[in-house]
XYZ file of C-alpha atoms in Angstrom:
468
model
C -17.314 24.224 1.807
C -15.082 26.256 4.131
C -12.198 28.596 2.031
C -9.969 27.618 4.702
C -9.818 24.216 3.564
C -9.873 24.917 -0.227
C -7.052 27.177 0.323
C -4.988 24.767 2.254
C -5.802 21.544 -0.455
C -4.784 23.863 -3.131
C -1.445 24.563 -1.281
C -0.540 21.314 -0.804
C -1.386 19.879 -4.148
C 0.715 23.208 -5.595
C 3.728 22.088 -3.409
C 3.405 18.515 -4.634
C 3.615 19.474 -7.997
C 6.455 21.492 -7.385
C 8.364 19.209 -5.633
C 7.583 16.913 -9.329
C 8.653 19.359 -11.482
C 11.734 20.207 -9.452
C 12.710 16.439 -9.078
C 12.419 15.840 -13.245
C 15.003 18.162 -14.224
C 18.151 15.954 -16.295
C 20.354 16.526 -13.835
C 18.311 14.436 -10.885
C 17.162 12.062 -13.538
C 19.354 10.257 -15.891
C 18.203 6.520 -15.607
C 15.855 3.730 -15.173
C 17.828 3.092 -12.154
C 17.213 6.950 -10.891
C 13.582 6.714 -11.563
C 12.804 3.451 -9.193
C 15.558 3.610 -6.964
C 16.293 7.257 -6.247
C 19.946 6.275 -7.193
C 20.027 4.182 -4.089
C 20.746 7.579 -1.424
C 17.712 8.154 -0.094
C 18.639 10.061 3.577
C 17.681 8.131 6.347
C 15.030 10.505 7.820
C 13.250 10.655 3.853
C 13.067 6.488 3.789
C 11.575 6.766 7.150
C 8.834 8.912 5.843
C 8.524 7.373 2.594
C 7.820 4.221 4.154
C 5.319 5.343 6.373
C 3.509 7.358 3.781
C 3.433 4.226 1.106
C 1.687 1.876 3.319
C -0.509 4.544 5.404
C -2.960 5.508 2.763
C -6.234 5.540 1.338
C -6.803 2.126 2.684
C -5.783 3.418 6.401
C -7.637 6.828 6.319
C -10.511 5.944 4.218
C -11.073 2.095 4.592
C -9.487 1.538 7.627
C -11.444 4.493 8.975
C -14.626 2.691 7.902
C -14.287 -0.260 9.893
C -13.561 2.026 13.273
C -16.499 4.012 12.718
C -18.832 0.465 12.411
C -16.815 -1.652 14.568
C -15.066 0.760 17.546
C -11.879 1.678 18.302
C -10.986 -2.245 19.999
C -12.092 -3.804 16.907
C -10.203 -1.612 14.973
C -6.862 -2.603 16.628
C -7.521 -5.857 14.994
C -7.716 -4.371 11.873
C -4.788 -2.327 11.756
C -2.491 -5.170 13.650
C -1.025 -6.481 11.131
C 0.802 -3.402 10.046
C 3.427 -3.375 13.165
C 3.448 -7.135 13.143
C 4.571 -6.861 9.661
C 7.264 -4.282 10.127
C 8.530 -6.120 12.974
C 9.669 -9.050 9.779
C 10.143 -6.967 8.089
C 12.866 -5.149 10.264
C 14.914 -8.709 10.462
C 14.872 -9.158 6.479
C 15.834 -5.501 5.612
C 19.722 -5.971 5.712
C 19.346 -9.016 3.328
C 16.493 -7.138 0.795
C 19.392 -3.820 0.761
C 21.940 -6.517 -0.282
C 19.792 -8.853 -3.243
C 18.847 -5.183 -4.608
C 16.448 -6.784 -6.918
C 14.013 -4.403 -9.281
C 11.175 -5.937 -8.490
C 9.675 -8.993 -6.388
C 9.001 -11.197 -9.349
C 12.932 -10.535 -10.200
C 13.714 -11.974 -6.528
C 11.452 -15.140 -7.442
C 13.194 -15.776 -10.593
C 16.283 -16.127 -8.749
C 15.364 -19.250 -6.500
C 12.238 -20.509 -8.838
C 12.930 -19.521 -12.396
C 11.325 -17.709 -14.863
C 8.042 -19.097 -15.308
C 7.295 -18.142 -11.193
C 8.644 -14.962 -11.888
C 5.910 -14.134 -14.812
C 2.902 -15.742 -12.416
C 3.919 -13.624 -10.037
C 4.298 -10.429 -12.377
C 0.652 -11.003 -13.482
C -0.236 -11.503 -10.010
C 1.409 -8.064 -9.125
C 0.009 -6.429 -11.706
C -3.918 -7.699 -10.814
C -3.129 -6.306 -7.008
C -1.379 -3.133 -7.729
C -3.748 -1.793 -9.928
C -6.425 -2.661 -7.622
C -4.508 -0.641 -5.005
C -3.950 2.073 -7.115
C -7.855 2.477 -8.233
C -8.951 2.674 -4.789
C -6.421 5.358 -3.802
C -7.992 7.319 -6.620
C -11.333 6.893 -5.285
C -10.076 8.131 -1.643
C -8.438 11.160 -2.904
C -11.896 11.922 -4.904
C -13.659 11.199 -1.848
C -11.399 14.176 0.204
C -11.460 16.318 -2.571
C -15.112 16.609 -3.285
C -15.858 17.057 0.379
C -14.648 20.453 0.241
C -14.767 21.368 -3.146
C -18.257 21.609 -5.440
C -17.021 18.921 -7.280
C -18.598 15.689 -7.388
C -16.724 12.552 -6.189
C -16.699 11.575 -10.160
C -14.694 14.610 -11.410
C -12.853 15.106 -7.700
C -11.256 11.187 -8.603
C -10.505 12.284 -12.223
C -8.613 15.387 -10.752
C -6.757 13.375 -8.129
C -5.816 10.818 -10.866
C -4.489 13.139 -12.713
C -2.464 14.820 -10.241
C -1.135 11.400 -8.844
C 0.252 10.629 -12.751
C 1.701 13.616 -13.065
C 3.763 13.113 -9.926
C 4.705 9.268 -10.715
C 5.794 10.245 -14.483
C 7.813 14.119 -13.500
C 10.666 12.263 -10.775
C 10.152 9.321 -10.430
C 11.098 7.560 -6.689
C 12.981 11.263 -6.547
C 9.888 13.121 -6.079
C 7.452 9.955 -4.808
C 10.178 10.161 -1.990
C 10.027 13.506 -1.038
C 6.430 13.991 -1.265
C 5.967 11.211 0.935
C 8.460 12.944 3.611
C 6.606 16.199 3.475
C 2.725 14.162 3.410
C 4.229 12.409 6.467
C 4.922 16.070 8.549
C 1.493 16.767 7.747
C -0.696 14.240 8.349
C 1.407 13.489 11.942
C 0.997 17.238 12.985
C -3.011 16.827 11.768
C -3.838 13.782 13.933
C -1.942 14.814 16.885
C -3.644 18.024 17.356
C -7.315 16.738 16.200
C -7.891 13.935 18.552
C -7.725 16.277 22.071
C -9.998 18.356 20.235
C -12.577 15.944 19.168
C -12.197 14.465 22.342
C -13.423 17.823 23.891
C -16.195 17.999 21.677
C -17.810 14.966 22.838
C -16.848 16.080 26.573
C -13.758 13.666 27.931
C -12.233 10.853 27.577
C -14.718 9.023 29.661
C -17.643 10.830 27.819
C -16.200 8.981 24.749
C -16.085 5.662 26.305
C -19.343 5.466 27.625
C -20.680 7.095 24.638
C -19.572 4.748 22.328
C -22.448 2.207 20.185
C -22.417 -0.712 22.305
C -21.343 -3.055 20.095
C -18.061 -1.065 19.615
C -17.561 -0.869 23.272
C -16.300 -4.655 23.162
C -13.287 -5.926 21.460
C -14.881 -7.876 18.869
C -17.178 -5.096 17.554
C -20.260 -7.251 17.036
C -17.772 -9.987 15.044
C -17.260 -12.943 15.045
C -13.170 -14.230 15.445
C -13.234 -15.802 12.066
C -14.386 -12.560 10.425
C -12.288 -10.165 12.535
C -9.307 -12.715 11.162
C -10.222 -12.310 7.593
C -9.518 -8.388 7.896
C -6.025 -8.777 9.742
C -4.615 -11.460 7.960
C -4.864 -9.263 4.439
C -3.311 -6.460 5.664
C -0.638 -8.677 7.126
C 0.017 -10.698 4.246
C 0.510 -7.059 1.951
C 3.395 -5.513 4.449
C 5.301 -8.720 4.457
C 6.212 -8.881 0.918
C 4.828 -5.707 -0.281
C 6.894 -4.712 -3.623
C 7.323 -0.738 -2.692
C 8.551 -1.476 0.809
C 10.956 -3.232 -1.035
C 11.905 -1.599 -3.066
C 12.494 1.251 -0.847
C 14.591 -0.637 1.557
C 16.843 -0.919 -1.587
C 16.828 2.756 -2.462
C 18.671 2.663 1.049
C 21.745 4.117 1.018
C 23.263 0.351 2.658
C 22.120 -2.262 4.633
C 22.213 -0.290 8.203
C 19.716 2.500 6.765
C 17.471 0.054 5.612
C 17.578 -1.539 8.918
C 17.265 1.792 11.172
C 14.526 3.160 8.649
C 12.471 0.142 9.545
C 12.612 0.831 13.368
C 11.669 4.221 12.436
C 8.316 3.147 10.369
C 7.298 0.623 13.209
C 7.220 3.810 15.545
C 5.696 6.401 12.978
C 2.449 3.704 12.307
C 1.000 3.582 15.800
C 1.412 7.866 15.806
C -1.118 7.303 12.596
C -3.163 4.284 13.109
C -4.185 5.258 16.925
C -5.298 8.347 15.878
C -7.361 7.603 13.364
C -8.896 4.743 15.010
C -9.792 7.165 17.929
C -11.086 9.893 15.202
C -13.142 7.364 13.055
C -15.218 5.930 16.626
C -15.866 9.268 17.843
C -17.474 10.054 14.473
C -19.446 7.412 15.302
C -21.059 9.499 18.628
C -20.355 13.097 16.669
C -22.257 12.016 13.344
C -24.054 8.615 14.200
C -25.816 9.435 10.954
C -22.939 9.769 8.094
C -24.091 8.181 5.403
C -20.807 6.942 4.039
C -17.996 5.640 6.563
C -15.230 5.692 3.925
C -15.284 9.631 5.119
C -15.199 9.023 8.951
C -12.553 10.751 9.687
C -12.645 13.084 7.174
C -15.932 14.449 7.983
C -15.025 16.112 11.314
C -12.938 18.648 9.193
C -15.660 18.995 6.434
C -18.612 19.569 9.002
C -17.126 21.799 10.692
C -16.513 19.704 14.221
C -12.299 20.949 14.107
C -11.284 23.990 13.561
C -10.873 25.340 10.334
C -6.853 25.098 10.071
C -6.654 21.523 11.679
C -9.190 20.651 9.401
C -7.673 22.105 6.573
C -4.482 20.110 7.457
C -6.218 17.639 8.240
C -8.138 17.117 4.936
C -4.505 18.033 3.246
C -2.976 15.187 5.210
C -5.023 12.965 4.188
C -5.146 13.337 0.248
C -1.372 13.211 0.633
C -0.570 9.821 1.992
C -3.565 9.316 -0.389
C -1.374 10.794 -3.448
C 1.634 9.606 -2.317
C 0.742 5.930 -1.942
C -0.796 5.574 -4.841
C 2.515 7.823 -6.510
C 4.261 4.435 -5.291
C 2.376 1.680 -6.424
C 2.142 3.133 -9.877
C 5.643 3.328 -10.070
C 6.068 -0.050 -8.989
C 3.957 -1.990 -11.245
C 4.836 0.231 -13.815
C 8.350 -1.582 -12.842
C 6.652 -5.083 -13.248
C 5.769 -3.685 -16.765
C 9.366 -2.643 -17.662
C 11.807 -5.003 -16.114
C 8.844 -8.457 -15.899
C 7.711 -8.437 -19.125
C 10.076 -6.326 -21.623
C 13.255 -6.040 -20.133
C 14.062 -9.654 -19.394
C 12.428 -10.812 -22.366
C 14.553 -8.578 -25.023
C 18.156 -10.140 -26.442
C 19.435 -7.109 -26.249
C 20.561 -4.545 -23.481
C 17.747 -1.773 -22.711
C 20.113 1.740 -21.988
C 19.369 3.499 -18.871
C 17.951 6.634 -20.813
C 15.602 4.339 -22.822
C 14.401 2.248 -19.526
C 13.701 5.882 -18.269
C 11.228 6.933 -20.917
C 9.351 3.639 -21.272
C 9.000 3.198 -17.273
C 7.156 6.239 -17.798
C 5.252 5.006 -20.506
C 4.539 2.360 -18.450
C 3.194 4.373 -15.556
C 1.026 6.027 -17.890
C -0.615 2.390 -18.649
C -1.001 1.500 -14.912
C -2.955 4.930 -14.139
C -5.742 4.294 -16.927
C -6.055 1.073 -15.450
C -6.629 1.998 -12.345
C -9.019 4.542 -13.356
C -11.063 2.233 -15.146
C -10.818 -0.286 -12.295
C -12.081 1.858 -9.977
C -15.709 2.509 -11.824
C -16.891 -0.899 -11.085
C -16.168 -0.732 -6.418
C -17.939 1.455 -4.860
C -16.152 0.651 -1.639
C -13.043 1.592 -1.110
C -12.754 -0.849 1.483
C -14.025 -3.311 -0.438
C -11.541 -3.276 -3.121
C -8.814 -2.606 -0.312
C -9.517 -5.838 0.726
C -9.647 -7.686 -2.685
C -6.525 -6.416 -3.492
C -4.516 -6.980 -0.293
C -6.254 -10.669 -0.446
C -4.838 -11.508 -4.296
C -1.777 -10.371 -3.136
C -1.532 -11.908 -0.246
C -2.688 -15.631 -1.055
C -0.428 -15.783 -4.437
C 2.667 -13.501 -3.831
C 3.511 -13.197 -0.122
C 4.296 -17.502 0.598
C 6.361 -17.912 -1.921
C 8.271 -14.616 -1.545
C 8.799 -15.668 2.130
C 9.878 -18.901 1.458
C 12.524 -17.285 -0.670
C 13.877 -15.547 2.157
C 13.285 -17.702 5.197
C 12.993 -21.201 3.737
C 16.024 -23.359 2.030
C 13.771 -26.474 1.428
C 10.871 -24.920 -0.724
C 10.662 -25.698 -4.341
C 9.657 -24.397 -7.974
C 6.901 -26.407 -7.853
C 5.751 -25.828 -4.703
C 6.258 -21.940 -5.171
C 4.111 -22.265 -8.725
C 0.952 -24.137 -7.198
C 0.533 -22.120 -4.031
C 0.309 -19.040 -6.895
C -1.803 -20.759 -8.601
C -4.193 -22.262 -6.210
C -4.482 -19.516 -4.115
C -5.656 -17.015 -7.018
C -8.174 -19.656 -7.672
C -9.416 -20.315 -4.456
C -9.962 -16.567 -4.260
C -11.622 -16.214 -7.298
C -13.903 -19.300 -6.938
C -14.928 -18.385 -2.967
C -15.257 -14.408 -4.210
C -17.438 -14.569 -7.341
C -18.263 -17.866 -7.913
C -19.304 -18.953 -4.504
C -20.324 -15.145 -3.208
C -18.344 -15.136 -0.223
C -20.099 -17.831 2.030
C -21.030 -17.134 5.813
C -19.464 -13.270 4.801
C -16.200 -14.502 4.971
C -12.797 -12.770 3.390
C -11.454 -14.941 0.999
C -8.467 -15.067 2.846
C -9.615 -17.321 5.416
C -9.496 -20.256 2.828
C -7.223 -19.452 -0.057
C -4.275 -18.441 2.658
C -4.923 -21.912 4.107
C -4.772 -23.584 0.763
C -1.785 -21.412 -0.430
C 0.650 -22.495 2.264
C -0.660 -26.489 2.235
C 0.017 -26.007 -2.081
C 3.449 -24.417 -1.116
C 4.339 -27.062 1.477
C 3.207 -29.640 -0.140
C 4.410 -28.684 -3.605
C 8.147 -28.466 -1.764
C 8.611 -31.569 0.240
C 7.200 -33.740 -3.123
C 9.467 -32.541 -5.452
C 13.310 -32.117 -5.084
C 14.551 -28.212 -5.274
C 16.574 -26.534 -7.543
C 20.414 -26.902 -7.357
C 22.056 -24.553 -4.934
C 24.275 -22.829 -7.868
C 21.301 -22.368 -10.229
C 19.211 -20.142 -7.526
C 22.205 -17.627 -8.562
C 21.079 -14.931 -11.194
C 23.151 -15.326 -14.585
């Protein structure tokens, strides 16, 4: 445990919670609308970082930095692929997300499918996001206990409730800002650690040739079917990923939202090369770590960095780690609100009112995700159950909605449906056959359900995809 890096943790997490507390005052927060949308005038520079800081988590630094520490740094790039790919979509459908300005994704389903897609996909939601949320938790306890003498146990409690406090005090106001100020950090952190872990091993060539073997080749030892099964997850999350979303409609118009999107496609290769890089040279520095969740993470904690990269380093780290998971409890706490209370009551639910149960909800989401997170030890294994879920059951249907005229109601409702099962059945029932993600075969079924589903069955009438 170097003071150094306790000093600097402590720091950041004091800054975080001011930047919650300062963010919760009245006069910042006045509605439901304030709380998940920032008001809708988030500066173009603080969507940028937000952005980047909501996808690059505890699934990039911890999970992703897993598979480059047991696969290599070529591997890797399959891994982490589907992140630009992704924004690259993403970038094309950004103008027409800022103008539907829908609260949340099942909201945007209603609209073409009706409401029985839209609570199939809430519950779908909800499954995934608290699933992301647990193992964000579990990363954060991970970072913190590395430097701290608590254990990873109490270190995830701690983190937990830190993360809550943040979600409940401001809202997208302070998840916002955080993530602009976790973004500074953890950019400045990689930058200046790679040259120097570089020059511990000796050069860049040193590196190369020092590499395992099997990470030395592009496949990393697997086989294209498996190194498929992690991309395609990943892939399917960014596309029609609920925070992105939503934070393309906290955009002050539909030019932002555009422009912020170029601006995450750059800022995720400055964080995903970088750690890729870091993770495989752990891999010569510490052949022996005993858990690769803390690849990266362990050249700061052993001592290989100096002590104020480290420090930053470590601090990065738990902050796209607090900040992501900041987001995704405020968005299913959304699904909670809006999915299955708000369009369900008669009556009209006042901005103040939607404030205080939103944050009732969030409050919900965060013991679930706690409790969730007892029963994976991996983080990268529950990364990639949740990403899947989400992926198979959410993602064709929400992409049909925006890029498809033809697709159906019924067509929308069994690819949900069958890909959850298919899932579930190849996950737990079957054990994952030939060590295969679930993906490979319940995205395959998804899409034939979704296609199929369409073209038998005649779609909705044009002026009844319009939201009463």
């Amino acid at each position: 445990m170097q003071t150094v890096h306790v000093v600097i943790l402590i720091g950041y997490l004091v800054l975080m919670l001011g930047i919650g507390a300062y963010f919760s005052r009245r006069s910042r927060l006045r509605t439901g609308d304030d709380f998940l949308f920032a008001g809708r005038r988030l500066p173009r520079v603080v969507l940028i970082g937000t952005l980047l800081a909501t996808w690059v988590g505890s699934g990039t630094i911890v999970g992703g930095a897993n598979f480059a520490y047991t696969y290599g740094p070529l591997a890797s790039l399959f891994f982490f692929a589907g992140t630009p790919v992704g924004i690259v979509v993403l970038y094309f459908a950004a103008a027409k997300l800022r103008a539907l300005s829908r609260y949340t994704i099942p909201d945007l389903l209603e609209v073409r499918f009706g409401l029985g897609v839209r609570m199939v996909g809430a519950v779908v939601i909800l499954l995934a996001y608290i699933g992301i949320t647990a193992y964000q938790f579990l990363g954060g306890g991970y970072i913190v206990s590395l430097v701290t003498p608590l254990s990873t146990g109490q270190a995830t409690a701690l983190v937990a409730l830190v993360v809550t406090f943040l979600a409940v005090s401001g809202g997208m106001f302070s998840v916002a800002w955080t993530d602009f100020v976790s973004a500074l950090v953890i950019v400045v952190a990689l930058l200046a650690s790679v040259p120097l872990v570089i020059g511990a091993i000796g050069s860049p060539g040193d590196y190369l040739a020092q590499l395992p073997e099997r990470a030395r080749t592009l496949s990393g030892g697997l086989s294209g079917t498996q190194l498929l099964g992690y991309f395609l997850p990943l892939l399917l999350l960014i596309l029609a990923d609920q925070n992105l979303y939503q934070r393309l409609t906290a955009a002050k118009d539909e030019g932002s939202a555009r422009s912020s999107t170029a601006g995450f496609l750059a800022g995720s290769f400055v964080i995903m090369i970088p750690i890729a890089i870091l993770a495989s040279a752990a891999a010569i520095l510490l052949p022996r770590l005993e858990d690769p969740d803390a690849a990266v993470l362990s050249l700061a904690s052993e001592g290989l960095l100096p002590a104020a990269i480290g420090g930053l380093l470590l601090a990065g780290a738990l902050a796209f780690i607090v900040t992501t998971a900041t987001s995704f409890m405020l968005s299913v706490g959304g699904n909670m609100l809006y999915d299955f209370y708000v369009r369900h009551r008669r009556t009209e639910v006042p901005g103040p009112a939607r404030l205080r149960l939103h944050r009732l909800a969030v409050l919900v989401v965060a013991a679930l995700a706690y409790v969730l997170g007892q029963f994976f030890p991996s983080v990268l294994e529950l990364q990639i159950y949740s990403y899947t879920i989400y992926g198979v059951a959410i993602t064709p249907a929400v992409l049909a909605v925006l890029f498809w005229r033809r697709v159906t109601t019924a067509g929308a409702l069994a690819s949900m449906v069958l890909g959850t099962a298919t899932l579930v059945v190849w996950e737990f029932v079957l054990g994952q056959p030939r060590e295969w993600n679930a993906v490979i075969v319940a995205l395959p079924v998804s899409l034939l359900a979704l296609v199929a589903g369409s073209l038998l069955t005649t779609p909705r009438p044009a002026r009844e995809e319009n939201p009463a």
